[in-house]
mmCIF file of C-alpha atoms in Angstrom:
data_model
loop_
_atom_site.group_PDB
_atom_site.id
_atom_site.type_symbol
_atom_site.label_atom_id
_atom_site.label_comp_id
_atom_site.label_asym_id
_atom_site.label_seq_id
_atom_site.Cartn_x
_atom_site.Cartn_y
_atom_site.Cartn_z
ATOM 1 C CA MET A 83 39.690 -27.520 204.321
ATOM 2 C CA ASN A 84 36.465 -29.474 203.791
ATOM 3 C CA GLY A 85 37.991 -31.176 200.775
ATOM 4 C CA ALA A 86 41.088 -32.168 202.745
ATOM 5 C CA ALA A 87 38.964 -33.531 205.578
ATOM 6 C CA GLU A 88 36.818 -35.483 203.125
ATOM 7 C CA LEU A 89 39.927 -36.937 201.478
ATOM 8 C CA HIS A 90 41.403 -37.874 204.848
ATOM 9 C CA GLY A 91 38.143 -39.571 205.834
ATOM 10 C CA ALA A 92 38.006 -41.578 202.606
ATOM 11 C CA LEU A 93 41.630 -42.689 202.946
ATOM 12 C CA SER A 94 41.150 -43.612 206.593
ATOM 13 C CA GLN A 95 38.086 -45.690 205.744
ATOM 14 C CA ALA A 96 40.023 -47.553 203.044
ATOM 15 C CA HIS A 97 42.921 -48.230 205.404
ATOM 16 C CA GLU A 98 40.561 -49.415 208.138
ATOM 17 C CA MET A 99 38.917 -51.848 205.718
ATOM 18 C CA ILE A 100 42.327 -53.243 204.741
ATOM 19 C CA LEU A 101 43.236 -53.664 208.407
ATOM 20 C CA LEU A 102 39.893 -55.287 209.135
ATOM 21 C CA GLY A 103 40.266 -57.673 206.205
ATOM 22 C CA GLY A 104 43.716 -58.699 207.384
ATOM 23 C CA VAL A 105 42.571 -59.240 210.957
ATOM 24 C CA LEU A 106 39.573 -61.318 209.833
ATOM 25 C CA GLY A 107 41.867 -63.376 207.623
ATOM 26 C CA ILE A 108 44.259 -64.064 210.507
ATOM 27 C CA LEU A 109 41.374 -64.957 212.822
ATOM 28 C CA SER A 110 39.964 -67.281 210.149
ATOM 29 C CA VAL A 111 43.251 -69.169 209.887
ATOM 30 C CA VAL A 112 43.515 -69.463 213.684
ATOM 31 C CA ALA A 113 39.885 -70.601 213.920
ATOM 32 C CA GLY A 114 40.515 -73.127 211.151
ATOM 33 C CA VAL A 115 43.519 -74.607 212.977
ATOM 34 C CA ILE A 116 41.575 -74.851 216.241
ATOM 35 C CA SER A 117 38.492 -76.361 214.597
ATOM 36 C CA ARG A 118 40.602 -78.989 212.839
ATOM 37 C CA ARG A 119 42.216 -80.014 216.122
ATOM 38 C CA ILE A 120 38.838 -80.502 217.804
ATOM 39 C CA GLY A 121 37.309 -82.208 214.753
ATOM 40 C CA ALA A 122 34.890 -79.403 213.897
ATOM 41 C CA PRO A 123 34.118 -78.299 210.323
ATOM 42 C CA MET A 124 36.388 -75.364 209.433
ATOM 43 C CA LEU A 125 33.722 -73.867 207.188
ATOM 44 C CA LEU A 126 31.537 -73.467 210.252
ATOM 45 C CA ALA A 127 34.291 -71.434 211.926
ATOM 46 C CA PHE A 128 34.535 -69.121 208.914
ATOM 47 C CA LEU A 129 30.761 -68.635 208.852
ATOM 48 C CA GLY A 130 30.728 -67.921 212.569
ATOM 49 C CA LEU A 131 33.430 -65.273 212.235
ATOM 50 C CA GLY A 132 31.482 -63.598 209.458
ATOM 51 C CA MET A 133 28.359 -63.529 211.605
ATOM 52 C CA LEU A 134 30.311 -62.098 214.554
ATOM 53 C CA ALA A 135 31.622 -59.327 212.312
ATOM 54 C CA GLY A 136 28.197 -58.610 210.772
ATOM 55 C CA ASP A 137 25.536 -56.087 211.676
ATOM 56 C CA ASP A 138 24.281 -58.231 214.581
ATOM 57 C CA GLY A 139 27.786 -58.967 215.805
ATOM 58 C CA VAL A 140 30.659 -57.293 217.604
ATOM 59 C CA LEU A 141 31.863 -55.131 214.718
ATOM 60 C CA GLY A 142 28.421 -54.328 213.302
ATOM 61 C CA LEU A 143 29.585 -54.305 209.677
ATOM 62 C CA PRO A 144 26.617 -53.727 207.344
ATOM 63 C CA PHE A 145 26.570 -55.904 204.221
ATOM 64 C CA ASP A 146 23.311 -56.647 202.428
ATOM 65 C CA SER A 147 24.158 -56.460 198.730
ATOM 66 C CA TYR A 148 22.999 -59.665 197.030
ATOM 67 C CA PRO A 149 24.529 -58.709 193.635
ATOM 68 C CA ASP A 150 27.924 -58.111 195.262
ATOM 69 C CA ALA A 151 27.591 -61.364 197.196
ATOM 70 C CA TYR A 152 26.762 -63.225 193.973
ATOM 71 C CA LEU A 153 29.825 -61.750 192.229
ATOM 72 C CA ILE A 154 32.180 -62.565 195.111
ATOM 73 C CA GLY A 155 30.659 -66.036 195.377
ATOM 74 C CA SER A 156 31.134 -66.681 191.656
ATOM 75 C CA LEU A 157 34.801 -65.679 191.772
ATOM 76 C CA ALA A 158 35.460 -67.757 194.880
ATOM 77 C CA LEU A 159 33.686 -70.848 193.558
ATOM 78 C CA ALA A 160 35.567 -70.635 190.260
ATOM 79 C CA VAL A 161 38.863 -70.801 192.172
ATOM 80 C CA ILE A 162 37.634 -73.556 194.508
ATOM 81 C CA LEU A 163 36.365 -75.750 191.665
ATOM 82 C CA PHE A 164 39.487 -75.262 189.538
ATOM 83 C CA GLU A 165 41.646 -76.212 192.514
ATOM 84 C CA GLY A 166 39.460 -79.263 193.098
ATOM 85 C CA GLY A 167 39.900 -80.332 189.485
ATOM 86 C CA LEU A 168 43.639 -79.707 189.642
ATOM 87 C CA LYS A 169 43.900 -82.164 192.555
ATOM 88 C CA THR A 170 41.741 -84.814 190.837
ATOM 89 C CA PRO A 171 43.880 -87.214 188.773
ATOM 90 C CA LEU A 172 42.400 -88.259 185.446
ATOM 91 C CA ALA A 173 42.559 -91.874 186.628
ATOM 92 C CA THR A 174 40.352 -90.957 189.596
ATOM 93 C CA LEU A 175 37.819 -89.312 187.290
ATOM 94 C CA ARG A 176 37.715 -92.399 185.067
ATOM 95 C CA ALA A 177 37.343 -94.799 187.993
ATOM 96 C CA ALA A 178 34.615 -92.804 189.725
ATOM 97 C CA PHE A 179 32.845 -91.235 186.760
ATOM 98 C CA TRP A 180 29.762 -93.435 186.355
ATOM 99 C CA PRO A 181 28.695 -93.673 190.013
ATOM 100 C CA ALA A 182 29.523 -89.982 190.502
ATOM 101 C CA ALA A 183 27.586 -89.068 187.351
ATOM 102 C CA ALA A 184 24.604 -91.085 188.584
ATOM 103 C CA LEU A 185 24.664 -89.227 191.909
ATOM 104 C CA ALA A 186 25.133 -85.886 190.140
ATOM 105 C CA THR A 187 22.144 -86.362 187.825
ATOM 106 C CA VAL A 188 19.609 -88.946 188.990
ATOM 107 C CA GLY A 189 20.664 -88.439 192.594
ATOM 108 C CA VAL A 190 20.157 -84.680 192.444
ATOM 109 C CA VAL A 191 16.704 -85.106 190.875
ATOM 110 C CA ILE A 192 15.706 -87.642 193.552
ATOM 111 C CA THR A 193 17.065 -85.416 196.329
ATOM 112 C CA THR A 194 15.165 -82.451 194.913
ATOM 113 C CA GLY A 195 11.922 -84.401 194.634
ATOM 114 C CA VAL A 196 12.001 -86.099 198.031
ATOM 115 C CA THR A 197 13.141 -82.975 199.874
ATOM 116 C CA GLY A 198 10.645 -80.796 198.016
ATOM 117 C CA ILE A 199 7.699 -83.071 198.736
ATOM 118 C CA GLY A 200 8.741 -83.404 202.379
ATOM 119 C CA VAL A 201 9.120 -79.640 202.829
ATOM 120 C CA ALA A 202 5.801 -78.955 201.093
ATOM 121 C CA TRP A 203 3.942 -81.495 203.222
ATOM 122 C CA LEU A 204 5.538 -80.866 206.623
ATOM 123 C CA ASP A 205 5.910 -77.078 206.367
ATOM 124 C CA ARG A 206 2.581 -76.634 204.547
ATOM 125 C CA VAL A 207 3.946 -74.681 201.600
ATOM 126 C CA ALA A 208 3.156 -75.089 197.915
ATOM 127 C CA LEU A 209 4.937 -77.875 196.034
ATOM 128 C CA VAL A 210 6.988 -75.680 193.680
ATOM 129 C CA PRO A 211 8.609 -73.588 196.464
ATOM 130 C CA GLY A 212 9.315 -76.842 198.287
ATOM 131 C CA LEU A 213 10.984 -78.273 195.190
ATOM 132 C CA LEU A 214 13.002 -75.061 194.849
ATOM 133 C CA VAL A 215 14.391 -75.626 198.344
ATOM 134 C CA GLY A 216 15.186 -79.222 197.380
ATOM 135 C CA ALA A 217 17.032 -78.153 194.229
ATOM 136 C CA ILE A 218 19.094 -75.553 196.071
ATOM 137 C CA VAL A 219 20.214 -77.852 198.908
ATOM 138 C CA ALA A 220 20.993 -80.811 196.630
ATOM 139 C CA PRO A 221 24.705 -80.048 195.872
ATOM 140 C CA THR A 222 27.247 -81.567 198.242
ATOM 141 C CA ASP A 223 30.608 -80.215 199.387
ATOM 142 C CA ALA A 224 33.134 -83.036 199.171
ATOM 143 C CA ALA A 225 36.023 -80.635 199.859
ATOM 144 C CA ALA A 226 34.737 -80.284 203.408
ATOM 145 C CA VAL A 227 34.313 -84.064 203.594
ATOM 146 C CA ALA A 228 37.917 -84.676 202.514
ATOM 147 C CA VAL A 229 39.287 -82.332 205.188
ATOM 148 C CA LEU A 230 37.126 -83.900 207.896
ATOM 149 C CA LEU A 231 38.035 -87.446 206.865
ATOM 150 C CA ARG A 232 41.731 -86.659 207.106
ATOM 151 C CA GLY A 233 41.134 -85.262 210.576
ATOM 152 C CA ALA A 234 39.006 -88.250 211.621
ATOM 153 C CA ARG A 235 41.752 -90.702 210.531
ATOM 154 C CA VAL A 236 39.486 -93.437 209.224
ATOM 155 C CA ALA A 237 40.298 -95.754 206.330
ATOM 156 C CA VAL A 238 37.540 -95.279 203.767
ATOM 157 C CA PRO A 239 37.914 -97.132 200.430
ATOM 158 C CA GLU A 240 39.651 -95.022 197.799
ATOM 159 C CA ARG A 241 36.883 -95.712 195.290
ATOM 160 C CA LEU A 242 34.273 -94.286 197.636
ATOM 161 C CA LEU A 243 36.367 -91.197 198.372
ATOM 162 C CA ALA A 244 36.850 -90.684 194.631
ATOM 163 C CA VAL A 245 33.105 -90.932 194.015
ATOM 164 C CA LEU A 246 32.342 -88.361 196.727
ATOM 165 C CA GLU A 247 34.995 -86.001 195.374
ATOM 166 C CA VAL A 248 33.972 -86.263 191.718
ATOM 167 C CA GLU A 249 30.276 -86.048 192.627
ATOM 168 C CA SER A 250 30.825 -82.606 194.135
ATOM 169 C CA GLY A 251 32.428 -81.416 190.903
ATOM 170 C CA LEU A 252 29.598 -82.738 188.744
ATOM 171 C CA ASN A 253 26.391 -82.155 190.706
ATOM 172 C CA ASP A 254 26.235 -78.357 190.676
ATOM 173 C CA PRO A 255 24.981 -77.972 187.046
ATOM 174 C CA ILE A 256 21.823 -80.015 187.609
ATOM 175 C CA SER A 257 20.991 -78.081 190.770
ATOM 176 C CA VAL A 258 21.486 -74.782 188.941
ATOM 177 C CA LEU A 259 19.299 -75.982 186.057
ATOM 178 C CA LEU A 260 16.480 -77.133 188.352
ATOM 179 C CA THR A 261 16.718 -73.901 190.340
ATOM 180 C CA PHE A 262 16.229 -71.765 187.234
ATOM 181 C CA LEU A 263 13.432 -73.971 185.868
ATOM 182 C CA LEU A 264 11.536 -73.811 189.163
ATOM 183 C CA LEU A 265 12.037 -70.046 189.399
ATOM 184 C CA ARG A 266 10.556 -69.770 185.912
ATOM 185 C CA VAL A 267 7.502 -71.700 187.072
ATOM 186 C CA MET A 268 7.112 -69.501 190.157
ATOM 187 C CA ASP A 269 7.577 -66.228 188.283
ATOM 188 C CA ALA A 270 5.762 -66.883 185.024
ATOM 189 C CA GLY A 271 3.631 -69.915 185.760
ATOM 190 C CA ALA A 272 5.306 -71.793 182.908
ATOM 191 C CA ALA A 273 5.060 -75.560 182.851
ATOM 192 C CA ILE A 274 8.159 -77.751 182.999
ATOM 193 C CA THR A 275 8.223 -80.712 180.630
ATOM 194 C CA ALA A 276 10.544 -83.689 180.518
ATOM 195 C CA GLY A 277 11.900 -82.211 177.299
ATOM 196 C CA ASP A 278 12.812 -78.974 179.079
ATOM 197 C CA ILE A 279 14.751 -80.909 181.688
ATOM 198 C CA ALA A 280 16.478 -83.130 179.113
ATOM 199 C CA LEU A 281 17.487 -80.180 176.919
ATOM 200 C CA GLY A 282 18.612 -78.227 179.944
ATOM 201 C CA ILE A 283 20.762 -81.095 181.198
ATOM 202 C CA ALA A 284 22.300 -81.526 177.742
ATOM 203 C CA ARG A 285 23.064 -77.808 177.488
ATOM 204 C CA GLU A 286 24.448 -77.487 181.004
ATOM 205 C CA MET A 287 26.460 -80.711 181.060
ATOM 206 C CA LEU A 288 27.600 -81.136 177.455
ATOM 207 C CA GLY A 289 28.190 -77.439 176.848
ATOM 208 C CA GLY A 290 30.006 -76.977 180.134
ATOM 209 C CA ALA A 291 32.082 -80.106 179.528
ATOM 210 C CA ALA A 292 33.056 -78.968 176.030
ATOM 211 C CA ILE A 293 34.139 -75.509 177.186
ATOM 212 C CA GLY A 294 35.939 -76.891 180.226
ATOM 213 C CA LEU A 295 37.826 -79.598 178.355
ATOM 214 C CA ALA A 296 38.766 -77.265 175.497
ATOM 215 C CA GLY A 297 39.758 -74.430 177.815
ATOM 216 C CA GLY A 298 41.703 -76.734 180.102
ATOM 217 C CA TRP A 299 43.506 -78.323 177.148
ATOM 218 C CA ALA A 300 44.470 -74.893 175.779
ATOM 219 C CA LEU A 301 45.676 -73.842 179.214
ATOM 220 C CA ALA A 302 47.737 -77.026 179.589
ATOM 221 C CA VAL A 303 49.348 -76.487 176.174
ATOM 222 C CA ALA A 304 50.171 -72.868 177.030
ATOM 223 C CA LEU A 305 51.695 -73.826 180.375
ATOM 224 C CA ARG A 306 53.753 -76.560 178.750
ATOM 225 C CA ARG A 307 55.046 -74.658 175.731
ATOM 226 C CA LEU A 308 55.293 -71.001 176.689
ATOM 227 C CA ARG A 309 58.492 -69.930 178.363
ATOM 228 C CA MET A 310 57.617 -67.708 181.289
ATOM 229 C CA GLU A 311 58.493 -66.991 184.870
ATOM 230 C CA PRO A 312 57.006 -69.514 187.331
ATOM 231 C CA ALA A 313 54.996 -66.729 188.981
ATOM 232 C CA LEU A 314 53.489 -65.751 185.620
ATOM 233 C CA ALA A 315 52.450 -69.356 185.016
ATOM 234 C CA THR A 316 50.304 -69.289 188.150
ATOM 235 C CA VAL A 317 48.779 -65.958 187.097
ATOM 236 C CA LEU A 318 47.998 -67.412 183.663
ATOM 237 C CA ALA A 319 46.329 -70.437 185.235
ATOM 238 C CA LEU A 320 44.231 -68.273 187.572
ATOM 239 C CA ALA A 321 43.156 -65.982 184.739
ATOM 240 C CA GLY A 322 42.396 -69.012 182.581
ATOM 241 C CA ALA A 323 40.208 -70.555 185.283
ATOM 242 C CA LEU A 324 38.180 -67.352 185.636
ATOM 243 C CA ALA A 325 37.917 -66.996 181.853
ATOM 244 C CA VAL A 326 36.606 -70.558 181.482
ATOM 245 C CA PHE A 327 34.020 -69.998 184.216
ATOM 246 C CA GLY A 328 32.890 -66.685 182.717
ATOM 247 C CA LEU A 329 32.746 -68.011 179.142
ATOM 248 C CA ALA A 330 30.686 -71.020 180.148
ATOM 249 C CA GLN A 331 28.238 -68.882 182.128
ATOM 250 C CA VAL A 332 27.896 -66.323 179.326
ATOM 251 C CA ALA A 333 27.307 -69.162 176.852
ATOM 252 C CA GLY A 334 24.418 -70.439 178.978
ATOM 253 C CA THR A 335 26.189 -73.611 180.092
ATOM 254 C CA SER A 336 27.643 -74.700 183.424
ATOM 255 C CA GLY A 337 30.574 -72.635 184.613
ATOM 256 C CA PHE A 338 30.873 -74.957 187.614
ATOM 257 C CA LEU A 339 31.449 -78.074 185.521
ATOM 258 C CA ALA A 340 33.605 -76.239 182.984
ATOM 259 C CA THR A 341 35.970 -74.903 185.642
ATOM 260 C CA TYR A 342 36.243 -78.264 187.406
ATOM 261 C CA LEU A 343 37.096 -80.076 184.161
ATOM 262 C CA ALA A 344 39.492 -77.298 183.143
ATOM 263 C CA GLY A 345 41.381 -77.929 186.381
ATOM 264 C CA ILE A 346 41.610 -81.641 185.603
ATOM 265 C CA MET A 347 42.951 -80.892 182.116
ATOM 266 C CA ALA A 348 45.375 -78.227 183.371
ATOM 267 C CA ALA A 349 46.924 -80.840 185.658
ATOM 268 C CA ARG A 350 48.160 -82.565 182.489
ATOM 269 C CA SER A 351 50.457 -79.644 181.677
ATOM 270 C CA GLY A 352 53.463 -81.631 182.881
ATOM 271 C CA ALA A 353 55.192 -82.256 186.191
ATOM 272 C CA PRO A 354 57.125 -78.941 186.386
ATOM 273 C CA ALA A 355 54.052 -76.791 185.757
ATOM 274 C CA ARG A 356 51.875 -78.908 188.034
ATOM 275 C CA ALA A 357 54.447 -78.635 190.828
ATOM 276 C CA ARG A 358 54.120 -74.840 190.623
ATOM 277 C CA LEU A 359 50.346 -74.737 190.273
ATOM 278 C CA GLU A 360 49.278 -77.104 193.039
ATOM 279 C CA PRO A 361 50.756 -75.231 196.046
ATOM 280 C CA PHE A 362 49.591 -71.892 194.644
ATOM 281 C CA PHE A 363 46.028 -73.054 194.041
ATOM 282 C CA GLU A 364 45.842 -74.891 197.346
ATOM 283 C CA GLY A 365 46.516 -71.567 199.045
ATOM 284 C CA MET A 366 44.134 -69.747 196.704
ATOM 285 C CA GLY A 367 41.476 -72.379 197.370
ATOM 286 C CA TRP A 368 41.708 -71.807 201.108
ATOM 287 C CA LEU A 369 41.650 -68.045 200.607
ATOM 288 C CA ALA A 370 38.564 -68.364 198.392
ATOM 289 C CA GLN A 371 36.780 -70.503 200.990
ATOM 290 C CA ILE A 372 37.633 -68.065 203.775
ATOM 291 C CA VAL A 373 36.457 -65.048 201.753
ATOM 292 C CA LEU A 374 33.312 -66.849 200.613
ATOM 293 C CA PHE A 375 32.184 -68.026 204.029
ATOM 294 C CA LEU A 376 33.133 -64.795 205.769
ATOM 295 C CA MET A 377 31.068 -62.931 203.179
ATOM 296 C CA LEU A 378 28.090 -65.281 203.589
ATOM 297 C CA GLY A 379 28.339 -64.880 207.364
ATOM 298 C CA LEU A 380 28.351 -61.094 206.964
ATOM 299 C CA LEU A 381 25.328 -61.280 204.669
ATOM 300 C CA VAL A 382 23.112 -63.052 207.169
ATOM 301 C CA THR A 383 21.397 -61.214 210.032
ATOM 302 C CA PRO A 384 21.275 -63.712 212.931
ATOM 303 C CA HIS A 385 18.221 -62.312 214.727
ATOM 304 C CA LYS A 386 16.211 -62.663 211.512
ATOM 305 C CA LEU A 387 16.987 -66.391 211.398
ATOM 306 C CA LEU A 388 15.064 -67.196 214.570
ATOM 307 C CA ALA A 389 11.623 -67.188 212.962
ATOM 308 C CA PHE A 390 12.725 -69.638 210.266
ATOM 309 C CA ILE A 391 14.633 -72.156 212.399
ATOM 310 C CA PRO A 392 11.798 -74.676 213.085
ATOM 311 C CA ALA A 393 10.723 -75.002 209.448
ATOM 312 C CA ALA A 394 14.318 -75.050 208.206
ATOM 313 C CA LEU A 395 15.290 -77.820 210.627
ATOM 314 C CA VAL A 396 12.340 -79.907 209.467
ATOM 315 C CA GLY A 397 13.507 -79.572 205.876
ATOM 316 C CA THR A 398 17.083 -80.379 206.880
ATOM 317 C CA ALA A 399 15.943 -83.537 208.666
ATOM 318 C CA VAL A 400 14.124 -84.667 205.520
ATOM 319 C CA LEU A 401 17.256 -83.971 203.469
ATOM 320 C CA ILE A 402 19.713 -85.755 205.786
ATOM 321 C CA PHE A 403 17.657 -88.737 206.931
ATOM 322 C CA VAL A 404 15.414 -89.417 203.930
ATOM 323 C CA ALA A 405 16.277 -87.688 200.651
ATOM 324 C CA ARG A 406 20.063 -88.211 200.583
ATOM 325 C CA PRO A 407 19.924 -91.904 201.623
ATOM 326 C CA VAL A 408 17.179 -92.672 199.088
ATOM 327 C CA ALA A 409 19.155 -90.969 196.314
ATOM 328 C CA VAL A 410 22.469 -92.633 197.219
ATOM 329 C CA PHE A 411 21.119 -96.165 197.569
ATOM 330 C CA ALA A 412 19.106 -95.799 194.351
ATOM 331 C CA CYS A 413 22.244 -94.735 192.451
ATOM 332 C CA LEU A 414 25.004 -96.822 194.043
ATOM 333 C CA ALA A 415 23.328 -100.140 194.897
ATOM 334 C CA PRO A 416 22.844 -101.131 191.208
ATOM 335 C CA LEU A 417 26.542 -100.359 190.597
ATOM 336 C CA GLY A 418 27.784 -102.915 193.117
ATOM 337 C CA PHE A 419 28.518 -100.731 196.124
ATOM 338 C CA ALA A 420 28.178 -102.445 199.502
ATOM 339 C CA TRP A 421 25.408 -101.252 201.775
ATOM 340 C CA ARG A 422 27.875 -99.775 204.283
ATOM 341 C CA GLU A 423 29.588 -97.785 201.517
ATOM 342 C CA SER A 424 26.218 -96.418 200.419
ATOM 343 C CA ALA A 425 25.284 -95.691 204.026
ATOM 344 C CA PHE A 426 28.522 -93.773 204.568
ATOM 345 C CA ALA A 427 28.064 -91.824 201.315
ATOM 346 C CA SER A 428 24.551 -90.975 202.509
ATOM 347 C CA TRP A 429 25.816 -89.569 205.793
ATOM 348 C CA VAL A 430 28.735 -87.535 204.434
ATOM 349 C CA GLY A 431 26.682 -85.542 201.937
ATOM 350 C CA LEU A 432 27.610 -82.283 203.660
ATOM 351 C CA ARG A 433 26.193 -79.042 202.314
ATOM 352 C CA GLY A 434 28.562 -76.120 201.855
ATOM 353 C CA ALA A 435 28.817 -72.861 199.962
ATOM 354 C CA VAL A 436 26.942 -73.740 196.769
ATOM 355 C CA PRO A 437 23.441 -74.019 198.330
ATOM 356 C CA ILE A 438 23.829 -70.630 200.048
ATOM 357 C CA TYR A 439 25.196 -69.198 196.790
ATOM 358 C CA LEU A 440 22.215 -70.554 194.824
ATOM 359 C CA SER A 441 19.788 -69.090 197.364
ATOM 360 C CA LEU A 442 21.058 -65.631 196.344
ATOM 361 C CA ILE A 443 19.782 -66.039 192.774
ATOM 362 C CA PRO A 444 16.058 -65.328 193.433
ATOM 363 C CA ALA A 445 17.027 -62.100 195.212
ATOM 364 C CA LEU A 446 18.716 -60.817 192.036
ATOM 365 C CA THR A 447 15.317 -60.335 190.367
ATOM 366 C CA GLU A 448 12.656 -57.819 191.319
ATOM 367 C CA THR A 449 10.061 -60.582 191.668
ATOM 368 C CA GLY A 450 12.363 -62.394 194.080
ATOM 369 C CA ARG A 451 12.693 -59.545 196.550
ATOM 370 C CA GLY A 452 9.716 -60.642 198.610
ATOM 371 C CA ARG A 453 10.794 -64.257 199.045
ATOM 372 C CA ASP A 454 14.570 -63.922 199.260
ATOM 373 C CA GLU A 455 14.742 -63.412 203.028
ATOM 374 C CA ARG A 456 12.955 -66.628 203.951
ATOM 375 C CA LEU A 457 14.696 -68.695 201.279
ATOM 376 C CA PHE A 458 18.172 -67.410 202.112
ATOM 377 C CA ALA A 459 17.608 -67.840 205.859
ATOM 378 C CA SER A 460 16.221 -71.366 205.445
ATOM 379 C CA ILE A 461 19.107 -72.515 203.245
ATOM 380 C CA PHE A 462 21.654 -70.896 205.569
ATOM 381 C CA ILE A 463 20.187 -72.753 208.554
ATOM 382 C CA ALA A 464 20.151 -76.022 206.591
ATOM 383 C CA VAL A 465 23.838 -75.676 205.681
ATOM 384 C CA VAL A 466 24.843 -74.857 209.260
ATOM 385 C CA ALA A 467 22.786 -77.786 210.580
ATOM 386 C CA SER A 468 24.385 -80.127 208.035
ATOM 387 C CA LEU A 469 27.888 -78.988 208.989
ATOM 388 C CA VAL A 470 27.145 -79.382 212.702
ATOM 389 C CA VAL A 471 25.267 -82.702 212.646
ATOM 390 C CA GLN A 472 27.107 -84.509 209.857
ATOM 391 C CA GLY A 473 30.429 -82.716 210.028
ATOM 392 C CA TRP A 474 31.013 -83.489 213.687
ATOM 393 C CA THR A 475 30.011 -87.155 213.365
ATOM 394 C CA ILE A 476 31.871 -88.318 210.245
ATOM 395 C CA GLY A 477 34.534 -90.150 212.273
ATOM 396 C CA PRO A 478 32.095 -92.006 214.566
ATOM 397 C CA ALA A 479 29.842 -92.824 211.595
ATOM 398 C CA ALA A 480 32.768 -94.302 209.663
ATOM 399 C CA ARG A 481 33.854 -96.442 212.601
ATOM 400 C CA LEU A 482 30.256 -97.527 213.276
ATOM 401 C CA LEU A 483 30.063 -98.773 209.686
ATOM 402 C CA GLY A 484 33.270 -100.763 210.071
ATOM 403 C CA PHE A 485 35.846 -98.464 208.482
ATOM 404 C CA ARG A 486 38.836 -98.935 210.754
ATOM 405 C CA ARG A 487 40.936 -96.171 212.271
ATOM 406 C CA ARG A 488 44.191 -95.388 210.455
#
């Protein structure tokens, strides 16, 4: 009897979780539709739903596993980046590569430095922890920007949109590299040399690019030459994207860059295959974003954020009003971009999932257990503040800078 009751309880719990997942998914879609109509960032709606379902919210669901969150985040980001690459034409990559590469390398370093120094000075923390915050918040989320720009109906130059889109696919590796180097300094007291940074950039960027281009080419050839059911082609592409991400990470290079470039290469598999892949991965990309932000919302405990809000908002102000503009103007002005284009690129540097994802990394080590709560909370607040302040004002900012309404 006890065994039967235990079995019934386990089955009921599984069924309840499936029901709950379905309901949260439906609510996420509804919230996304509503937020788009009112011009609000959809990612903010997904985060809010996750927080409402969490241990401080209505449902009180407990979720505090950083390793599980890192795994789910890795899977979701692999899908999101592959889908982003799939939608990026090779011509767009060529046209936007150099300014985007400048923002993704020099721009990330400048953002890290300026934000880190500002956080260290204003919040009275040591320089290295301040720089760690700067490195983690440096990556932008151009996917969110693209959705908001379509909703705002403003005519932004195609070149600028391409730069913002490609930047988001290229800037993650440098942030990851700087994050790990700064963690090494904090944990072991090791010094960082210019050679360490140069070798790290070469390994992350060149290694990730090689794996991504090779993997994407192989995937494109397979999709073009193998005779298979259309549904199997999408499964092959999804498995290939995850394999490229995993291989690049295991090899010590950038899985982010590799997966993004693999998506660009996979788009060259021919019109029939691309016509099947794009709708499938657009849906998978949305599903991945919903799962990722719901999970991150579940992971945070809202009442624990209160103590960190003042310091986090100070750091966010430095990032939005000082670090990002300095980095953008330093990178784009020498390349012939008009001041209003640089100003707009400065304002639309929204932060999304990657900074919160990177803030999980210190918590995966025993030495990081004591600092993970403050770091995670601070980055979470910074991302929410960025989505609220910048996300809700993209349309007015574009029109203020002279980009006409479509």
